[in-house]
């Protein structure tokens, strides 16, 4: 328990003495500051001051610094300050903090509109550099792909299959569950509205068509983006931080061949397969909802499903899947390779990878919608 | 020792964030010698290593290995060349998802067509060669101590029987016993395998006892010579380094 620090001002025979007392330690710096300000105002302008150390209790670096700061302030106002009554050790200690006390700690710069403008400029320039980097990345990926096609022995089969397992097979339960539940949600929403027109049976059309054309592939892609997009970015990012990528290059291994291409191929292959599973799970969910909401039997459900489909319903959805897979994998690996040096960088770029892959998937979906509308699919 | 330069660097200029780090740097490492590279913190020792290894973009200059200009080679030729040298990075840079043995097998699988069994056996040889025990070969990098990680990284660097070995601060963070053991290991391997070694280091003992010649990074260039040459040098940094209290204590105890 530190005793309360204080500083007294004694005036005897025209000599002003500054007498610190109590424990001048870090726990007490807040009150010390108040006290000091108060006392120094009281002292005002004075020609000569003696700082006396007889009553001082414990002193640590923070306390010593505050004392030296007070002395410096007095000196700045023209007073000459001398020391008395300090043990040699303590005096030495105080002297070490004199130069530190003399340098004022600069106040932090306030950010103004000019700083915001600068930040905007930097962000734009950074975006430009990322765009160039992305183009270079796609170019490198294409070259690596061509090289592998010409020299099939260069393909890292084990790495590709392992990525397929982690990104695809391990995602089966969650994709199926998600599709099942989403189609129930859509069915319930749709049925309520359609009931107004006595058209409940068309709930089946609603769930089937929206599932196969859009929801199945889109939600699977978003799920895979969250699972695998982040995993790819984090794995490769941490390898960058550990210098494993450098080690690979000095062993003569090309990170594109070894890390990027297997992951891209894995998602391009697995996303269509996952989508098909999602479609099936969604149809199952639709069957359950149809049974619960409009009391139709599974056989009737299947008939209605068949009636609502056209030739293109399924293909319109599934053809987007490999494209989405490609986008997610390239975003994940691209940002992983851009990690520089710290845990913070890994976390930040992993987030960017996921957000960007989801965004690109949705943008691509929009583009597909427009395209298919023009082609009357 | 002596003879034609195995590794030759001419006029290397590198730049980082607009600042020039190396300016017309020359380096010649003769076959069979151990060259120590020293310099103050931030003088660009590690960057020099990275530039030679091709991990760092270079403004101008030439790096020749066995007389062949590295950057004039095709990608395939350069990949083949990487098999001729081994690198031990500062923190080991082991592949964290693989065991020690699997780490050593990576270069073997990459460059040679070997059966699985043969790969395993050759990897075991290298693991024993660097003084790791048989049961360490099956451990993951996270389970190893600092000294063991360096040894495992060395085993991987030696996997393809390289001619040239690069070491980046190999003894940093090691206790004195492990550091001395590592120095002895390098000396032993250099003798038995006929290695040429370039070691970036601050370890004074390594400099004095392992290195044949030193390259001091001063003012963006390398000044090379023996330890005695360095101690005769006038440059203020060289004086502080080679006549500082630690160096004097080390040499005085000899």
Coordinates of C-alpha atoms in Angstrom, one line a residue:
Chain A
X1 CA 0.0 0.0 0.0
X2 CA 1.6 3.3 -1.1
X3 CA 1.2 6.2 1.2
X4 CA -0.4 9.3 -0.4
X5 CA 2.2 11.4 -2.2
X6 CA 2.1 15.1 -1.7
X7 CA 4.3 18.1 -2.3
X8 CA 4.5 21.0 0.1
X9 CA 5.8 24.4 -0.4
X10 CA 7.7 25.9 2.5
X11 CA 8.8 29.5 2.7
X12 CA 11.4 30.3 5.3
X13 CA 13.8 33.3 5.3
X14 CA 12.8 34.1 1.7
X15 CA 13.9 30.6 0.5
X16 CA 11.2 28.6 -1.2
X17 CA 11.4 24.9 -0.7
X18 CA 9.6 22.2 -2.6
X19 CA 9.1 19.2 -0.4
X20 CA 7.9 16.0 -1.9
X21 CA 6.5 13.5 0.6
X22 CA 4.9 10.1 0.5
X23 CA 5.4 7.5 -2.2
X24 CA 6.0 8.9 -5.6
X25 CA 5.1 5.7 -7.5
X26 CA 3.3 4.8 -10.7
X27 CA 0.0 3.9 -9.0
X28 CA -0.2 7.5 -7.7
X29 CA 0.8 9.4 -10.8
X30 CA -2.7 10.7 -11.5
X31 CA -3.1 12.5 -8.2
X32 CA 0.5 13.6 -8.3
X33 CA -0.1 15.4 -11.5
X34 CA -3.1 17.3 -10.0
X35 CA -1.1 18.1 -6.9
X36 CA 1.9 19.3 -8.8
X37 CA -0.2 21.5 -11.1
X38 CA -1.9 23.0 -8.1
X39 CA 1.3 23.6 -6.1
X40 CA 3.3 25.0 -9.0
X41 CA 0.5 27.5 -9.6
X42 CA 0.7 28.5 -6.0
X43 CA 4.4 28.9 -6.1
X44 CA 4.1 31.2 -9.1
X45 CA 7.1 33.1 -10.3
X46 CA 10.1 32.7 -8.0
X47 CA 13.8 33.2 -8.3
X48 CA 15.2 30.5 -6.2
X49 CA 13.8 27.1 -5.3
X50 CA 15.3 24.3 -3.2
X51 CA 14.0 20.8 -3.7
X52 CA 14.2 18.8 -0.5
X53 CA 14.3 15.1 -0.3
X54 CA 14.1 14.3 3.4
X55 CA 10.4 13.4 3.5
X56 CA 10.2 11.5 0.3
X57 CA 9.1 7.9 0.6
X58 CA 9.4 5.4 -2.3
X59 CA 10.4 6.7 -5.6
X60 CA 10.2 4.9 -8.9
X61 CA 11.0 6.1 -12.5
X62 CA 7.5 7.5 -13.1
X63 CA 7.7 9.5 -9.8
X64 CA 11.2 10.7 -10.5
X65 CA 10.1 11.8 -14.0
X66 CA 7.3 13.8 -12.6
X67 CA 9.5 15.5 -10.1
X68 CA 12.1 16.3 -12.8
X69 CA 9.3 17.7 -15.0
X70 CA 8.2 20.0 -12.2
X71 CA 11.7 21.2 -11.8
X72 CA 12.0 21.7 -15.5
X73 CA 8.9 23.8 -15.5
X74 CA 10.2 26.0 -12.8
X75 CA 13.5 26.4 -14.6
X76 CA 11.6 27.4 -17.7
X77 CA 10.0 30.2 -15.8
X78 CA 13.4 31.5 -14.8
X79 CA 13.9 30.0 -11.4
X80 CA 17.1 28.4 -10.4
X81 CA 16.5 25.1 -8.7
X82 CA 18.9 23.3 -6.4
X83 CA 18.6 19.9 -4.6
X84 CA 19.1 19.1 -1.0
X85 CA 18.6 16.2 1.4
X86 CA 18.6 13.4 -1.2
X87 CA 20.8 10.3 -0.7
X88 CA 23.5 9.9 -3.4
X89 CA 21.8 6.9 -4.9
X90 CA 18.5 8.7 -5.1
X91 CA 20.1 11.8 -6.6
X92 CA 21.8 9.6 -9.3
X93 CA 18.4 8.1 -10.0
X94 CA 16.8 11.5 -10.4
X95 CA 19.6 12.7 -12.7
X96 CA 19.0 9.8 -15.1
X97 CA 15.5 11.0 -15.7
X98 CA 16.5 14.7 -16.2
X99 CA 17.1 14.5 -19.9
X100 CA 13.9 12.5 -20.4
X101 CA 11.9 15.1 -18.5
X102 CA 13.3 17.9 -20.6
X103 CA 11.9 16.5 -23.8
X104 CA 8.2 17.3 -24.0
X105 CA 6.1 14.4 -25.2
X106 CA 4.4 15.6 -28.4
X107 CA 0.7 15.6 -28.4
X108 CA -0.8 13.2 -31.0
X109 CA -1.6 14.6 -34.4
X110 CA -5.3 15.1 -34.9
X111 CA -6.6 13.6 -38.1
X112 CA -8.1 16.2 -40.3
X113 CA -9.9 16.3 -43.7
X114 CA -6.5 16.2 -45.4
X115 CA -5.7 12.9 -43.8
X116 CA -8.9 11.4 -44.9
X117 CA -8.2 12.5 -48.4
X118 CA -4.7 11.0 -48.2
X119 CA -6.3 7.7 -46.9
X120 CA -8.7 7.7 -49.8
X121 CA -5.8 8.2 -52.2
X122 CA -3.8 5.4 -50.6
X123 CA -6.7 3.1 -50.8
X124 CA -7.3 3.8 -54.4
X125 CA -3.6 3.3 -55.3
X126 CA -3.6 0.2 -53.2
X127 CA -6.7 -1.1 -55.1
X128 CA -5.0 -0.4 -58.4
X129 CA -1.9 -2.4 -57.3
X130 CA -4.2 -5.2 -56.2
X131 CA -5.9 -5.2 -59.6
X132 CA -2.5 -5.5 -61.3
X133 CA -1.5 -8.2 -58.9
X134 CA -4.7 -10.1 -59.6
X135 CA -4.1 -10.0 -63.4
X136 CA -0.6 -11.2 -62.9
X137 CA -1.9 -14.0 -60.6
X138 CA -4.5 -15.1 -63.3
X139 CA -1.8 -15.0 -65.9
X140 CA 0.6 -17.1 -63.8
X141 CA -2.2 -19.6 -63.0
X142 CA -3.1 -19.9 -66.7
X143 CA 0.6 -20.6 -67.5
X144 CA 0.9 -23.2 -64.8
X145 CA -2.3 -24.9 -66.0
X146 CA -1.1 -25.0 -69.5
X147 CA 2.3 -26.3 -68.4
X148 CA 0.6 -29.0 -66.4
X149 CA -1.6 -30.0 -69.3
X150 CA 1.5 -30.4 -71.4
X151 CA 3.4 -32.2 -68.7
X152 CA 0.7 -34.2 -66.8
X153 CA 3.4 -35.7 -64.6
X154 CA 3.8 -32.3 -62.9
X155 CA 0.3 -32.4 -61.5
X156 CA 0.3 -32.8 -57.7
X157 CA -2.3 -35.5 -57.5
X158 CA -2.0 -36.1 -53.8
X159 CA -2.4 -32.4 -53.0
X160 CA -5.4 -32.1 -55.4
X161 CA -7.2 -35.1 -54.0
X162 CA -6.5 -33.9 -50.4
X163 CA -7.9 -30.5 -51.2
X164 CA -11.0 -32.2 -52.8
X165 CA -11.5 -34.1 -49.6
X166 CA -11.2 -31.2 -47.3
X167 CA -13.2 -28.7 -49.5
X168 CA -15.7 -31.2 -50.9
X169 CA -16.2 -34.4 -49.0
X170 CA -15.9 -32.8 -45.6
X171 CA -18.5 -30.2 -46.6
X172 CA -21.2 -32.7 -47.6
X173 CA -23.1 -32.8 -44.3
X174 CA -23.2 -29.1 -43.8
X175 CA -24.2 -28.4 -47.4
X176 CA -26.9 -31.0 -47.4
X177 CA -28.3 -29.7 -44.1
X178 CA -28.2 -26.1 -45.3
X179 CA -30.0 -26.9 -48.5
X180 CA -32.6 -28.9 -46.7
X181 CA -33.4 -26.1 -44.3
X182 CA -33.3 -23.3 -46.9
X183 CA -35.8 -25.1 -49.1
X184 CA -38.1 -25.4 -46.1
X185 CA -37.8 -21.7 -45.5
X186 CA -38.6 -20.9 -49.1
X187 CA -41.5 -23.3 -49.1
X188 CA -43.0 -21.7 -46.0
X189 CA -42.6 -18.2 -47.3
X190 CA -44.0 -19.1 -50.7
X191 CA -46.9 -21.2 -49.5
X192 CA -48.3 -18.3 -47.4
X193 CA -48.4 -16.0 -50.3
X194 CA -49.6 -18.5 -52.8
X195 CA -52.4 -19.6 -50.5
X196 CA -54.1 -16.3 -51.2
X197 CA -54.7 -17.2 -54.7
X198 CA -55.5 -20.8 -54.0
X199 CA -52.3 -21.8 -55.7
X200 CA -50.6 -23.7 -52.9
X201 CA -49.6 -26.5 -55.2
X202 CA -47.3 -24.2 -57.0
X203 CA -45.2 -23.9 -53.9
X204 CA -43.5 -27.0 -55.3
X205 CA -42.8 -25.2 -58.5
X206 CA -41.4 -22.3 -56.5
X207 CA -39.0 -24.4 -54.4
X208 CA -37.9 -26.6 -57.2
X209 CA -37.2 -24.0 -59.8
X210 CA -35.6 -21.5 -57.4
X211 CA -33.5 -24.3 -55.9
X212 CA -32.2 -25.7 -59.1
X213 CA -31.7 -22.5 -60.9
X214 CA -30.3 -20.3 -58.2
X215 CA -30.4 -21.2 -54.5
X216 CA -28.7 -24.5 -54.6
X217 CA -25.6 -23.3 -56.4
X218 CA -25.5 -19.9 -54.8
X219 CA -25.8 -21.0 -51.2
X220 CA -23.4 -23.9 -51.7
X221 CA -20.9 -21.4 -53.2
X222 CA -21.3 -19.0 -50.3
X223 CA -20.8 -21.9 -47.8
X224 CA -17.7 -23.1 -49.6
X225 CA -16.4 -19.6 -49.8
X226 CA -16.6 -19.3 -46.0
X227 CA -15.2 -22.8 -45.4
X228 CA -12.5 -23.2 -48.1
X229 CA -11.9 -19.6 -49.2
X230 CA -10.8 -18.7 -45.7
X231 CA -8.9 -22.0 -45.3
X232 CA -6.9 -21.5 -48.4
X233 CA -6.0 -17.9 -47.6
X234 CA -5.0 -18.8 -44.0
X235 CA -3.0 -21.9 -44.9
X236 CA -1.0 -20.1 -47.6
X237 CA -0.7 -17.0 -45.5
X238 CA 0.8 -18.8 -42.5
X239 CA 3.2 -20.6 -44.8
X240 CA 4.3 -17.2 -46.0
X241 CA 4.8 -16.0 -42.4
X242 CA 6.8 -19.2 -41.5
X243 CA 9.0 -18.8 -44.6
X244 CA 7.8 -22.1 -45.8
X245 CA 7.1 -20.5 -49.2
X246 CA 10.7 -19.3 -49.4
X247 CA 11.9 -22.8 -48.5
X248 CA 9.8 -24.2 -51.2
X249 CA 11.2 -21.9 -53.8
X250 CA 14.8 -22.7 -52.8
X251 CA 14.0 -26.4 -53.1
X252 CA 12.9 -25.6 -56.6
X253 CA 9.2 -26.0 -56.1
X254 CA 6.8 -23.6 -57.7
X255 CA 4.1 -22.5 -55.2
X256 CA 1.6 -22.2 -58.1
X257 CA 2.1 -25.8 -59.0
X258 CA 2.2 -27.1 -55.5
X259 CA -0.4 -25.0 -53.7
X260 CA -2.6 -22.9 -56.0
X261 CA -3.4 -25.2 -58.9
X262 CA -4.4 -28.2 -56.7
X263 CA -6.8 -26.0 -54.8
X264 CA -8.3 -24.4 -57.9
X265 CA -8.9 -27.8 -59.5
X266 CA -10.3 -29.2 -56.3
X267 CA -13.0 -26.5 -56.1
X268 CA -13.8 -26.5 -59.8
X269 CA -14.5 -30.2 -59.6
X270 CA -16.2 -30.4 -56.2
X271 CA -18.5 -27.4 -56.4
X272 CA -20.7 -29.0 -59.1
X273 CA -20.8 -32.2 -57.1
X274 CA -21.7 -30.4 -53.9
X275 CA -24.4 -28.4 -55.8
X276 CA -26.0 -31.6 -57.0
X277 CA -26.1 -32.8 -53.4
X278 CA -27.6 -29.5 -52.3
X279 CA -30.2 -29.9 -55.0
X280 CA -31.2 -33.3 -53.8
X281 CA -31.3 -32.3 -50.2
X282 CA -33.3 -29.2 -51.1
X283 CA -35.8 -31.4 -53.0
X284 CA -36.1 -33.6 -50.0
X285 CA -36.7 -30.5 -47.9
X286 CA -39.3 -29.4 -50.4
X287 CA -41.0 -32.8 -50.1
X288 CA -41.2 -32.4 -46.3
X289 CA -42.6 -28.9 -46.5
X290 CA -45.1 -29.9 -49.1
X291 CA -46.3 -32.7 -46.9
X292 CA -46.6 -30.4 -43.9
X293 CA -48.0 -27.3 -45.6
X294 CA -50.2 -28.6 -48.3
X295 CA -50.6 -32.2 -47.3
X296 CA -49.5 -33.8 -50.6
X297 CA -47.9 -37.2 -50.7
X298 CA -44.4 -37.8 -51.9
X299 CA -45.7 -39.3 -55.1
X300 CA -47.8 -36.2 -55.9
X301 CA -44.8 -34.1 -55.0
X302 CA -42.6 -35.8 -57.5
X303 CA -45.2 -35.5 -60.2
X304 CA -45.4 -31.8 -59.5
X305 CA -41.6 -31.4 -59.4
X306 CA -41.4 -33.1 -62.8
X307 CA -44.1 -30.8 -64.2
X308 CA -42.3 -27.7 -63.0
X309 CA -39.0 -28.6 -64.6
X310 CA -37.9 -27.8 -68.1
X311 CA -34.8 -29.0 -69.9
X312 CA -32.7 -26.2 -68.9
X313 CA -33.7 -25.7 -65.2
X314 CA -31.1 -28.1 -63.9
X315 CA -28.3 -27.1 -66.3
X316 CA -28.7 -23.4 -65.7
X317 CA -27.8 -23.9 -62.1
X318 CA -25.1 -26.5 -62.5
X319 CA -23.2 -24.7 -65.2
X320 CA -22.5 -21.9 -62.8
X321 CA -20.9 -24.2 -60.2
X322 CA -17.4 -24.7 -61.7
X323 CA -17.2 -20.9 -62.4
X324 CA -18.0 -20.1 -58.8
X325 CA -15.5 -22.7 -57.6
X326 CA -12.8 -21.1 -59.7
X327 CA -13.6 -17.7 -58.3
X328 CA -13.5 -18.8 -54.7
X329 CA -10.3 -20.7 -55.1
X330 CA -8.5 -18.0 -56.9
X331 CA -9.6 -15.4 -54.3
X332 CA -8.5 -17.6 -51.4
X333 CA -5.1 -18.5 -52.8
X334 CA -4.4 -15.0 -54.2
X335 CA -4.9 -13.3 -50.9
X336 CA -3.0 -16.0 -49.1
X337 CA 0.0 -15.3 -51.3
X338 CA -0.3 -11.6 -50.5
X339 CA 0.1 -12.0 -46.7
X340 CA 3.1 -10.2 -45.4
X341 CA 4.7 -11.1 -42.2
X342 CA 2.3 -10.9 -39.3
X343 CA -0.7 -12.7 -37.7
X344 CA -2.7 -9.5 -38.2
X345 CA -2.0 -9.7 -41.9
X346 CA -3.2 -13.3 -42.0
X347 CA -6.4 -12.5 -40.3
X348 CA -7.1 -9.4 -42.4
X349 CA -6.4 -11.0 -45.7
X350 CA -8.3 -14.1 -44.9
X351 CA -11.4 -11.9 -44.2
X352 CA -10.8 -10.1 -47.5
X353 CA -10.5 -13.4 -49.3
X354 CA -13.9 -14.6 -48.0
X355 CA -15.7 -11.3 -48.6
X356 CA -14.3 -11.0 -52.0
X357 CA -15.1 -14.5 -53.1
X358 CA -18.7 -14.1 -52.0
X359 CA -18.9 -10.8 -53.8
X360 CA -17.5 -12.2 -57.0
X361 CA -19.8 -15.2 -56.8
X362 CA -22.8 -13.0 -56.5
X363 CA -21.6 -10.6 -59.2
X364 CA -21.1 -13.6 -61.5
X365 CA -24.5 -14.9 -60.7
X366 CA -26.0 -11.6 -61.7
X367 CA -24.1 -11.7 -64.9
X368 CA -25.3 -15.2 -65.6
X369 CA -28.9 -14.2 -64.9
X370 CA -28.7 -11.4 -67.5
X371 CA -27.0 -13.8 -70.0
X372 CA -29.5 -16.5 -69.5
X373 CA -32.4 -14.1 -69.8
X374 CA -31.0 -12.9 -73.1
X375 CA -30.7 -16.5 -74.3
X376 CA -34.1 -17.4 -73.1
X377 CA -32.8 -20.2 -70.9
Chain B
X1 CA 40.3 -24.3 -50.8
X2 CA 41.1 -21.7 -53.4
X3 CA 40.5 -22.3 -57.1
X4 CA 37.7 -20.9 -59.2
X5 CA 34.9 -19.2 -57.5
X6 CA 31.9 -21.4 -57.0
X7 CA 29.6 -18.5 -56.4
X8 CA 30.2 -15.2 -58.0
X9 CA 28.1 -12.0 -57.5
X10 CA 28.9 -9.0 -59.6
X11 CA 27.5 -5.5 -59.2
X12 CA 24.4 -6.4 -57.2
X13 CA 22.0 -3.5 -56.7
X14 CA 18.8 -3.9 -54.8
X15 CA 16.2 -1.5 -53.7
X16 CA 13.5 -1.8 -51.1
X17 CA 10.7 0.8 -50.7
X18 CA 12.7 3.3 -52.7
X19 CA 15.8 2.9 -50.6
X20 CA 18.9 1.4 -52.1
X21 CA 20.1 -1.5 -49.9
X22 CA 23.0 -2.9 -52.0
X23 CA 25.0 -0.8 -54.4
X24 CA 27.3 -2.6 -56.8
X25 CA 28.0 -5.4 -54.4
X26 CA 30.6 -8.0 -55.3
X27 CA 31.2 -11.4 -53.7
X28 CA 33.3 -14.4 -54.7
X29 CA 33.1 -17.6 -52.8
X30 CA 35.7 -20.2 -53.6
X31 CA 34.9 -23.9 -53.7
X32 CA 35.3 -25.5 -50.4
X33 CA 35.6 -22.4 -48.3
X34 CA 33.3 -21.1 -45.5
X35 CA 32.4 -17.5 -46.1
X36 CA 30.9 -15.6 -43.2
X37 CA 28.7 -12.6 -44.0
X38 CA 28.4 -10.0 -41.2
X39 CA 27.0 -6.5 -41.0
X40 CA 25.0 -4.3 -38.7
X41 CA 21.3 -4.9 -38.2
X42 CA 19.4 -3.6 -41.2
X43 CA 22.5 -3.5 -43.4
X44 CA 21.0 -6.0 -45.7
X45 CA 22.6 -9.4 -44.8
X46 CA 19.5 -11.4 -45.1
X47 CA 18.4 -9.5 -48.2
X48 CA 21.7 -10.3 -49.8
X49 CA 21.0 -13.9 -49.2
X50 CA 17.5 -13.6 -50.5
X51 CA 18.7 -11.8 -53.6
X52 CA 21.2 -14.5 -54.4
X53 CA 18.6 -17.2 -53.9
X54 CA 16.2 -15.4 -56.2
X55 CA 13.6 -14.7 -53.5
X56 CA 14.1 -10.9 -53.8
X57 CA 13.7 -8.8 -56.9
X58 CA 17.0 -7.3 -58.0
X59 CA 17.6 -4.0 -59.8
X60 CA 20.8 -5.0 -61.5
X61 CA 23.8 -7.3 -61.2
X62 CA 24.7 -10.8 -61.9
X63 CA 24.9 -14.0 -59.9
X64 CA 26.9 -16.9 -61.3
X65 CA 27.0 -20.3 -59.9
X66 CA 29.7 -22.6 -61.4
X67 CA 30.2 -19.9 -64.1
X68 CA 26.6 -20.0 -65.2
X69 CA 24.5 -16.8 -65.0
X70 CA 21.5 -17.7 -62.8
X71 CA 19.0 -15.3 -64.3
X72 CA 19.9 -16.1 -67.9
X73 CA 18.8 -19.7 -67.4
X74 CA 15.4 -21.1 -68.3
X75 CA 13.1 -21.9 -65.5
X76 CA 13.7 -25.6 -65.8
X77 CA 17.5 -25.1 -65.8
X78 CA 17.2 -22.9 -62.7
X79 CA 15.0 -25.5 -60.9
X80 CA 17.7 -28.1 -61.6
X81 CA 20.3 -25.7 -60.2
X82 CA 18.5 -25.3 -57.0
X83 CA 19.1 -29.0 -56.4
X84 CA 22.8 -28.1 -56.2
X85 CA 22.5 -25.9 -53.2
X86 CA 20.7 -26.1 -49.8
X87 CA 19.3 -23.3 -47.6
X88 CA 18.8 -23.3 -43.9
X89 CA 16.5 -20.4 -43.0
X90 CA 16.6 -18.4 -39.8
X91 CA 13.7 -20.2 -38.0
X92 CA 14.2 -23.4 -40.0
X93 CA 11.2 -22.8 -42.2
X94 CA 10.2 -26.5 -41.9
X95 CA 6.9 -27.5 -43.5
X96 CA 4.8 -27.5 -40.4
X97 CA 2.3 -30.0 -41.7
X98 CA 5.0 -32.7 -42.3
X99 CA 7.2 -34.7 -40.0
X100 CA 11.0 -34.2 -40.0
X101 CA 11.4 -37.2 -42.2
X102 CA 8.7 -36.1 -44.6
X103 CA 10.4 -32.6 -44.7
X104 CA 13.6 -34.2 -45.8
X105 CA 11.8 -36.3 -48.4
X106 CA 10.3 -33.3 -50.1
X107 CA 13.4 -32.3 -52.1
X108 CA 14.1 -36.0 -52.9
X109 CA 10.6 -36.5 -54.3
X110 CA 10.7 -33.2 -56.1
X111 CA 13.9 -33.9 -58.1
X112 CA 14.5 -37.6 -58.2
X113 CA 12.5 -40.6 -59.3
X114 CA 12.8 -42.9 -56.3
X115 CA 10.6 -45.6 -54.7
X116 CA 8.9 -44.6 -51.5
X117 CA 11.0 -47.0 -49.5
X118 CA 14.3 -45.6 -51.0
X119 CA 13.1 -42.1 -50.3
X120 CA 12.4 -42.9 -46.7
X121 CA 15.8 -44.6 -46.3
X122 CA 17.7 -41.7 -47.8
X123 CA 15.8 -39.3 -45.6
X124 CA 16.7 -41.3 -42.6
X125 CA 20.3 -41.2 -43.5
X126 CA 20.3 -37.4 -43.6
X127 CA 18.4 -37.2 -40.3
X128 CA 21.1 -39.3 -38.7
X129 CA 23.8 -37.4 -40.4
X130 CA 22.8 -34.2 -38.6
X131 CA 22.7 -35.8 -35.3
X132 CA 19.0 -36.3 -34.7
X133 CA 17.8 -39.5 -33.1
X134 CA 15.7 -42.0 -35.0
X135 CA 12.6 -41.2 -33.0
X136 CA 12.9 -37.5 -33.9
X137 CA 12.4 -38.3 -37.5
X138 CA 8.7 -39.0 -36.9
X139 CA 8.0 -35.8 -35.0
X140 CA 6.4 -32.6 -36.3
X141 CA 8.2 -29.3 -36.1
X142 CA 5.9 -28.0 -33.4
X143 CA 7.3 -30.8 -31.1
X144 CA 10.9 -30.0 -31.6
X145 CA 13.3 -27.6 -29.7
X146 CA 15.0 -24.8 -31.5
X147 CA 18.3 -26.7 -31.9
X148 CA 16.5 -29.7 -33.3
X149 CA 14.5 -27.6 -35.7
X150 CA 17.8 -26.1 -37.1
X151 CA 19.2 -29.6 -37.5
X152 CA 16.1 -30.9 -39.2
X153 CA 16.3 -27.9 -41.6
X154 CA 19.9 -28.7 -42.2
X155 CA 19.0 -32.3 -43.0
X156 CA 16.5 -31.1 -45.5
X157 CA 19.0 -28.7 -47.0
X158 CA 21.5 -31.6 -47.4
X159 CA 18.9 -34.0 -48.9
X160 CA 20.1 -33.7 -52.5
X161 CA 23.9 -33.7 -51.7
X162 CA 24.4 -30.0 -52.5
X163 CA 27.7 -28.4 -53.2
X164 CA 26.8 -25.0 -51.7
X165 CA 25.1 -24.5 -48.3
X166 CA 23.5 -21.2 -47.2
X167 CA 22.9 -20.7 -43.5
X168 CA 20.9 -17.7 -42.3
X169 CA 21.9 -16.9 -38.7
X170 CA 22.0 -20.6 -37.7
X171 CA 22.9 -20.1 -34.0
X172 CA 20.6 -17.3 -33.1
X173 CA 18.4 -18.2 -30.1
X174 CA 20.3 -21.3 -29.4
X175 CA 21.9 -22.0 -26.0
X176 CA 25.7 -22.0 -26.0
X177 CA 25.9 -25.8 -25.9
X178 CA 23.5 -26.2 -28.9
X179 CA 25.3 -23.4 -30.8
X180 CA 28.7 -25.0 -30.3
X181 CA 27.3 -28.4 -31.3
X182 CA 25.9 -26.8 -34.5
X183 CA 29.2 -25.2 -35.3
X184 CA 31.0 -28.5 -34.9
X185 CA 28.4 -30.2 -37.0
X186 CA 28.9 -27.8 -39.9
X187 CA 32.6 -28.1 -39.6
X188 CA 32.4 -31.9 -39.6
X189 CA 30.0 -32.0 -42.6
X190 CA 32.1 -29.5 -44.5
X191 CA 35.1 -31.7 -44.1
X192 CA 33.4 -35.0 -44.9
X193 CA 31.1 -33.8 -47.7
X194 CA 33.3 -31.1 -49.1
X195 CA 30.7 -28.4 -48.8
X196 CA 31.1 -24.8 -49.6
X197 CA 29.3 -22.7 -47.0
X198 CA 28.0 -19.1 -46.9
X199 CA 26.8 -18.3 -43.4
X200 CA 25.2 -15.0 -42.4
X201 CA 25.8 -14.7 -38.7
X202 CA 26.5 -12.5 -35.7
X203 CA 27.9 -15.3 -33.7
X204 CA 31.5 -14.3 -33.0
X205 CA 32.6 -17.8 -32.2
X206 CA 31.3 -19.0 -35.6
X207 CA 33.1 -16.2 -37.3
X208 CA 36.4 -16.9 -35.6
X209 CA 36.4 -20.7 -35.7
X210 CA 34.3 -21.8 -38.6
X211 CA 34.8 -19.2 -41.3
X212 CA 37.8 -19.1 -43.6
X213 CA 36.9 -15.6 -44.9
X214 CA 34.6 -12.9 -43.9
X215 CA 32.5 -10.5 -45.9
X216 CA 31.5 -7.4 -44.1
X217 CA 28.5 -5.5 -45.3
X218 CA 29.5 -1.9 -45.0
X219 CA 28.0 1.0 -47.0
X220 CA 25.9 -1.2 -49.2
X221 CA 28.9 -3.2 -50.4
X222 CA 30.9 -6.2 -49.2
X223 CA 34.5 -6.0 -48.0
X224 CA 36.0 -9.4 -48.0
X225 CA 39.1 -10.8 -46.3
X226 CA 40.3 -13.0 -43.5
X227 CA 39.6 -12.1 -39.9
X228 CA 43.1 -10.6 -39.6
X229 CA 42.4 -8.4 -42.6
X230 CA 39.2 -7.2 -40.9
X231 CA 41.0 -6.4 -37.7
X232 CA 43.4 -4.3 -39.6
X233 CA 40.6 -2.4 -41.4
X234 CA 40.1 1.2 -40.6
X235 CA 36.4 1.6 -41.2
X236 CA 34.7 2.7 -37.9
X237 CA 32.1 0.0 -38.0
X238 CA 34.7 -2.7 -38.6
X239 CA 36.8 -1.3 -35.8
X240 CA 33.8 -1.4 -33.4
X241 CA 32.8 -4.9 -34.5
X242 CA 36.2 -6.6 -34.7
X243 CA 37.8 -4.8 -31.8
X244 CA 34.8 -4.6 -29.6
X245 CA 34.8 -6.0 -26.0
X246 CA 33.3 -9.4 -27.0
X247 CA 35.6 -10.0 -29.8
X248 CA 38.6 -9.1 -27.8
X249 CA 37.5 -11.4 -24.9
X250 CA 37.0 -14.2 -27.4
X251 CA 40.3 -13.8 -29.1
X252 CA 42.1 -13.1 -25.8
X253 CA 40.9 -16.4 -24.4
X254 CA 42.5 -18.3 -27.4

